Amino acid sequence: MNATTLLVVIIGLTVFGYVIGRMRSIKVSQGTGGPSSLHSLPKYYGYMVALWCGIPALILLVLWLVLEPGILRSLLLDELPTTMSTLSENELSLVMNDLQLLADSGRIDAETDPHKKAAAIKLLELNSTSELMRNVLIFLVALNGIIWGLANVKIDMRARVFVERIIRYLLILCSLVAILTTIGIVLSVLFESIRFFKSVPITDFIFGTEWSPQTAIRADQVGSSGAFGAIPLFAGTLLISAIALIIAVPTGLMSAIYLSEYASRRFRAVAKPLLEILAGIPTVVYGFFAALTVAPFIRKFGESIGLNVASESALAAGVVMGIMIIPFVSSLSDDVISAVPKAMRDGAYGMGATQSETIRQVLIPAALPGIVGGILLAASRAIGETMIVVMAAGLAANLTVNPLQAVTTVTVQIVTLLTGDQEFDSPKTLAAFALGLMLFVTTLVLNVIALHIVRKYREQYE
Amino acid sequence: MVETDINMRTELMESTQVQSVDRSDTKVADMKQQVNATIGEPFAKDPKMQARQVNVYYGNKQAIFNVSLDLGKNEVVALIGPSGCGKSTFLRCMNRMNDTIPICRVEGNITLDSEDIYADAMDPVLLRARVGMVFQKPNPFPKSIYDNVAYGARLHGLAFNKAELDEIVITSLQKAGLFDEVKDRLHEPGTGLSGGQQQRLCIARTIAVSPEVILMDEPASALDPIATAIIEELIDELRQNYTIAIVTHSMQQAARVSQRTAYFHLGKLVEIGETNQIFTNPKHELTENYITGRFG
């Protein structure tokens, strides 16, 4: 019986626990005047028994699955020759993988190395013992849970309170998952970044104006400049994001105003989903569009008025990115403007304000927090966007504010660094983590600033 | 019975709150037959606004049936009647606030100083500056007290410099009887005031535009008795300078503040007359039932 089957068994027992708990509560109540004499409704007693059955068993199962490999390994190490114990952690896990594969392959007899053979046989034994122990133990825990739960079904047992409390813990657990994931990501990026800063000084990275991350693989290699100055990348990111926001914010906001205030209900029902489709187009497709349609158009147009435009320009990437993020601004703004109470509109109209005056002076200020929220969402999409920039803006790390030149962004460089042909602990690949960390900090700071601005300037209605 | 329900439902479109739901449905349905023509004198000697044969429809449903009514200069006209009877709808016709409801259609003739307010030449924006409105629920803008009152003056370019604007704001607040309470915190948010103060702020905001007529849609229904008394006194003072129409659910309020009272029932103007006469000697059975509290 593997873990999946065991899970099904636990769920089955839990359902059984619910049914029997409910029945038991009704039976218990019969001596004292029917179910209405119970503290809670019968179903809560059912839930209580089910929770007593399911939750301890599930916790045990999860613990077992997490801890089992480590325990097995330490047991197995005794079988292996003493030379093995001097191996590093990474090499040891390779050996373990090897043994596991051998044990699963069913061809242990064909193995020539006697040590390996013995270890693999031992591993098989351990595996089956562990599985049996696990299944029996968990089954007993689940059963015990049912019995304990049933014993607790009494007239004055406050089953509803108990169930509500468990539900609250479940909700807390779910929100913890998101928080812990964020912390985990930050920490993993942080540790790699620290390794990077051991080989490249942090000041060179933050204040350096040259980005050329070629490091030598062999000592005699040429062209390995290895300059890790992040400023051109952040400048490129900001330039492209700024172009995108300049396109997206006015367009998105105005289309939101049209949709919420002027458009007929039927037009809105059609136009809003259509606009939201823009957000659903894969960014690779936007990349095609930028590289094959917009960029050549901008170059030809620039040449016709005598400007020198690179064939991969920040402008092309920024414009297309701007189009992509319009729905983030428009859809959210539309919702918050529509949510401003009718009393506000009545008040303004009743004073003789025109429709545009009402929108400008009453609705927008009242909806400001939501609008800024939409813009922030759009901005973080723009800063994090990779594909469009790879295809339309190029890889050249120029430090420029000229939108007609090729620039590159932080995310694009992270991609090229990690897909490059390098060892994983070289400064080149580690630089990707440092860039990621910087990007994270930048967007965090932007968010904090924006929230502060909103809190200061918003006009809150009741 | 079904038709009664439909008429009751227009209530929702008027966006007024359901305050008292009529439970004697069958009785109302019987009496509906009796309302043919308005009893009493709907016309004023010195009219400011005149409504003639007004019909209002929300989509296919008719909310107002052939109502004719004058608002005389410097008088307070109270519009009373059970919920959903069309009094708020009628009020909102007087400054074309119903224009903001797409499915609403108004027929008939309404004039302000003999000018047709539904004529093409009439700009609803300018009309609303001349015919101001105070709503049931206080709805100050989420701005400072000062900006709330200055809003209309700025909108219509009534002040050419800061001093003039200050003057308008202060006199309006004084007229609304709010200045002494807020003079030290003019730049704090208007939404931070109490309900009664907010409603007086909304009245000050309306006065600041120097309207000729003020329409009040249950201005005191969300307020406690003390705040209500202050508002009522205010209405009586405002009568010196403005023409006022007030919708109210409180019979006592109508009796206290108004010179004439109009009783609406299911979209029809049943009876209109001097307030004294309506409350002491109503001519129509429906009016009598309503003011004696037998239904509504």
Short mmCIF file of N, CA, C and O in Angstrom, two decimals, chain A residues 342-344 346-354 357-358 361-362 365-366 459-462, chain B residues 15 92 97 100 125 128 132-133 135 139-143 151-152 155-156 191 198 205 209:
data_model
loop_
_atom_site.label_atom_id
_atom_site.label_comp_id
_atom_site.label_asym_id
_atom_site.label_seq_id
_atom_site.Cartn_x
_atom_site.Cartn_y
_atom_site.Cartn_z
N LYS A 342 -23.37 56.10 -5.38
CA LYS A 342 -24.19 56.96 -6.24
C LYS A 342 -24.41 58.32 -5.59
O LYS A 342 -24.57 59.33 -6.26
N ALA A 343 -24.41 58.33 -4.23
CA ALA A 343 -24.65 59.58 -3.52
C ALA A 343 -23.60 60.64 -3.89
O ALA A 343 -23.91 61.83 -3.96
N MET A 344 -22.36 60.20 -4.12
CA MET A 344 -21.30 61.14 -4.51
C MET A 344 -21.64 61.78 -5.86
O MET A 344 -21.51 62.99 -6.06
N ASP A 346 -24.65 61.95 -7.27
CA ASP A 346 -25.84 62.79 -7.11
C ASP A 346 -25.45 64.14 -6.54
O ASP A 346 -25.93 65.18 -7.00
N GLY A 347 -24.57 64.11 -5.52
CA GLY A 347 -24.17 65.36 -4.89
C GLY A 347 -23.55 66.31 -5.90
O GLY A 347 -23.89 67.49 -5.95
N ALA A 348 -22.65 65.77 -6.72
CA ALA A 348 -21.96 66.64 -7.68
C ALA A 348 -22.92 67.11 -8.78
O ALA A 348 -22.96 68.30 -9.10
N TYR A 349 -23.73 66.19 -9.30
CA TYR A 349 -24.67 66.59 -10.35
C TYR A 349 -25.67 67.60 -9.80
O TYR A 349 -26.04 68.56 -10.47
N GLY A 350 -26.11 67.37 -8.56
CA GLY A 350 -27.08 68.26 -7.94
C GLY A 350 -26.56 69.68 -7.76
O GLY A 350 -27.34 70.62 -7.62
N MET A 351 -25.22 69.82 -7.73
CA MET A 351 -24.63 71.15 -7.63
C MET A 351 -24.46 71.79 -8.99
O MET A 351 -23.96 72.90 -9.10
N GLY A 352 -24.77 71.04 -10.04
CA GLY A 352 -24.58 71.57 -11.38
C GLY A 352 -23.19 71.29 -11.93
O GLY A 352 -22.65 72.06 -12.71
N ALA A 353 -22.58 70.19 -11.49
CA ALA A 353 -21.31 69.80 -12.09
C ALA A 353 -21.60 69.02 -13.37
O ALA A 353 -22.58 68.29 -13.44
N THR A 354 -20.77 69.22 -14.37
CA THR A 354 -20.93 68.41 -15.57
C THR A 354 -20.35 67.03 -15.31
O THR A 354 -19.73 66.79 -14.27
N GLU A 357 -16.59 67.11 -14.95
CA GLU A 357 -16.19 67.73 -13.67
C GLU A 357 -16.41 66.77 -12.52
O GLU A 357 -15.58 66.65 -11.61
N THR A 358 -17.54 66.08 -12.55
CA THR A 358 -17.82 65.09 -11.51
C THR A 358 -16.73 64.03 -11.47
O THR A 358 -16.23 63.67 -10.41
N GLN A 361 -13.25 65.70 -10.31
CA GLN A 361 -13.11 66.29 -8.98
C GLN A 361 -13.66 65.42 -7.87
O GLN A 361 -13.28 65.59 -6.72
N VAL A 362 -14.56 64.50 -8.20
CA VAL A 362 -15.16 63.70 -7.13
C VAL A 362 -14.83 62.22 -7.27
O VAL A 362 -14.35 61.59 -6.34
N PRO A 365 -10.71 61.30 -7.25
CA PRO A 365 -10.11 61.36 -5.90
C PRO A 365 -10.63 60.26 -4.98
O PRO A 365 -9.86 59.67 -4.24
N ALA A 366 -11.94 59.96 -5.09
CA ALA A 366 -12.49 58.94 -4.21
C ALA A 366 -11.98 57.56 -4.58
O ALA A 366 -11.85 56.69 -3.73
N GLU A 459 -8.96 60.54 -0.81
CA GLU A 459 -10.13 61.15 -0.21
C GLU A 459 -11.10 60.02 0.07
O GLU A 459 -11.69 59.45 -0.83
N GLN A 460 -11.25 59.71 1.34
CA GLN A 460 -11.99 58.51 1.68
C GLN A 460 -13.46 58.83 1.88
O GLN A 460 -13.81 59.75 2.61
N TYR A 461 -14.31 58.11 1.20
CA TYR A 461 -15.73 58.26 1.45
C TYR A 461 -16.15 57.18 2.44
O TYR A 461 -15.41 56.25 2.73
N GLU A 462 -17.38 57.31 2.94
CA GLU A 462 -17.79 56.37 3.98
C GLU A 462 -18.27 55.08 3.37
O GLU A 462 -18.90 55.07 2.35
N SER B 15 -34.26 55.28 -5.59
CA SER B 15 -33.14 55.16 -4.67
C SER B 15 -33.44 55.77 -3.31
O SER B 15 -32.58 56.28 -2.64
N ARG B 92 -37.16 65.05 -8.25
CA ARG B 92 -35.97 64.97 -9.10
C ARG B 92 -36.24 65.43 -10.52
O ARG B 92 -35.30 65.68 -11.27
N MET B 97 -32.60 65.89 -12.34
CA MET B 97 -31.70 64.87 -11.82
C MET B 97 -32.04 63.51 -12.42
O MET B 97 -31.20 62.61 -12.45
N THR B 100 -29.94 61.58 -15.09
CA THR B 100 -28.80 60.68 -14.85
C THR B 100 -29.23 59.22 -14.81
O THR B 100 -28.40 58.34 -14.73
N VAL B 125 -26.96 71.64 -16.58
CA VAL B 125 -25.92 72.00 -15.61
C VAL B 125 -26.24 73.36 -14.98
O VAL B 125 -26.17 73.53 -13.75
N ARG B 128 -29.32 73.12 -12.68
CA ARG B 128 -29.07 72.58 -11.34
C ARG B 128 -28.35 73.57 -10.46
O ARG B 128 -28.37 73.44 -9.23
N GLY B 132 -31.15 73.87 -6.65
CA GLY B 132 -30.24 72.99 -5.91
C GLY B 132 -30.98 71.84 -5.25
O GLY B 132 -32.21 71.84 -5.17
N MET B 133 -30.21 70.88 -4.78
CA MET B 133 -30.86 69.71 -4.20
C MET B 133 -30.10 69.22 -2.98
O MET B 133 -28.87 69.20 -2.96
N PHE B 135 -29.96 65.86 -0.40
CA PHE B 135 -30.38 64.47 -0.50
C PHE B 135 -30.72 63.87 0.86
O PHE B 135 -30.41 64.43 1.91
N ASN B 139 -24.39 63.56 1.90
CA ASN B 139 -23.34 63.04 1.03
C ASN B 139 -22.24 64.08 0.78
O ASN B 139 -22.00 64.48 -0.34
N PRO B 140 -21.57 64.52 1.86
CA PRO B 140 -20.46 65.44 1.63
C PRO B 140 -19.39 64.75 0.79
O PRO B 140 -19.22 63.54 0.89
N PHE B 141 -18.71 65.53 -0.02
CA PHE B 141 -17.62 64.95 -0.79
C PHE B 141 -16.48 64.61 0.17
O PHE B 141 -16.34 65.24 1.21
N PRO B 142 -15.66 63.64 -0.21
CA PRO B 142 -14.53 63.31 0.67
C PRO B 142 -13.44 64.36 0.60
O PRO B 142 -12.29 64.06 0.31
N LYS B 143 -13.81 65.60 0.83
CA LYS B 143 -12.85 66.70 0.81
C LYS B 143 -13.00 67.46 2.14
O LYS B 143 -13.82 67.10 2.97
N TYR B 151 -16.91 74.04 -3.43
CA TYR B 151 -16.96 73.23 -4.66
C TYR B 151 -17.83 73.87 -5.74
O TYR B 151 -17.38 74.11 -6.86
N GLY B 152 -19.08 74.17 -5.37
CA GLY B 152 -20.01 74.71 -6.36
C GLY B 152 -19.58 76.09 -6.85
O GLY B 152 -19.68 76.40 -8.03
N LEU B 155 -16.93 75.66 -9.23
CA LEU B 155 -17.47 75.02 -10.42
C LEU B 155 -18.08 76.05 -11.36
O LEU B 155 -17.89 76.00 -12.57
N HIS B 156 -18.82 77.00 -10.78
CA HIS B 156 -19.53 77.95 -11.61
C HIS B 156 -18.82 79.29 -11.69
O HIS B 156 -19.40 80.27 -12.14
N THR B 191 -16.31 64.55 5.96
CA THR B 191 -16.89 63.27 6.35
C THR B 191 -16.68 62.99 7.83
O THR B 191 -17.26 62.05 8.36
N GLN B 198 -23.18 67.06 8.88
CA GLN B 198 -22.94 66.74 7.47
C GLN B 198 -24.10 67.23 6.61
O GLN B 198 -23.89 67.79 5.53
N ARG B 205 -23.42 73.79 1.15
CA ARG B 205 -22.83 73.55 -0.16
C ARG B 205 -23.81 73.96 -1.26
O ARG B 205 -23.44 74.55 -2.27
N VAL B 209 -24.00 78.10 -4.06
CA VAL B 209 -24.14 78.34 -5.50
C VAL B 209 -25.20 79.41 -5.75
O VAL B 209 -25.46 79.77 -6.90
#
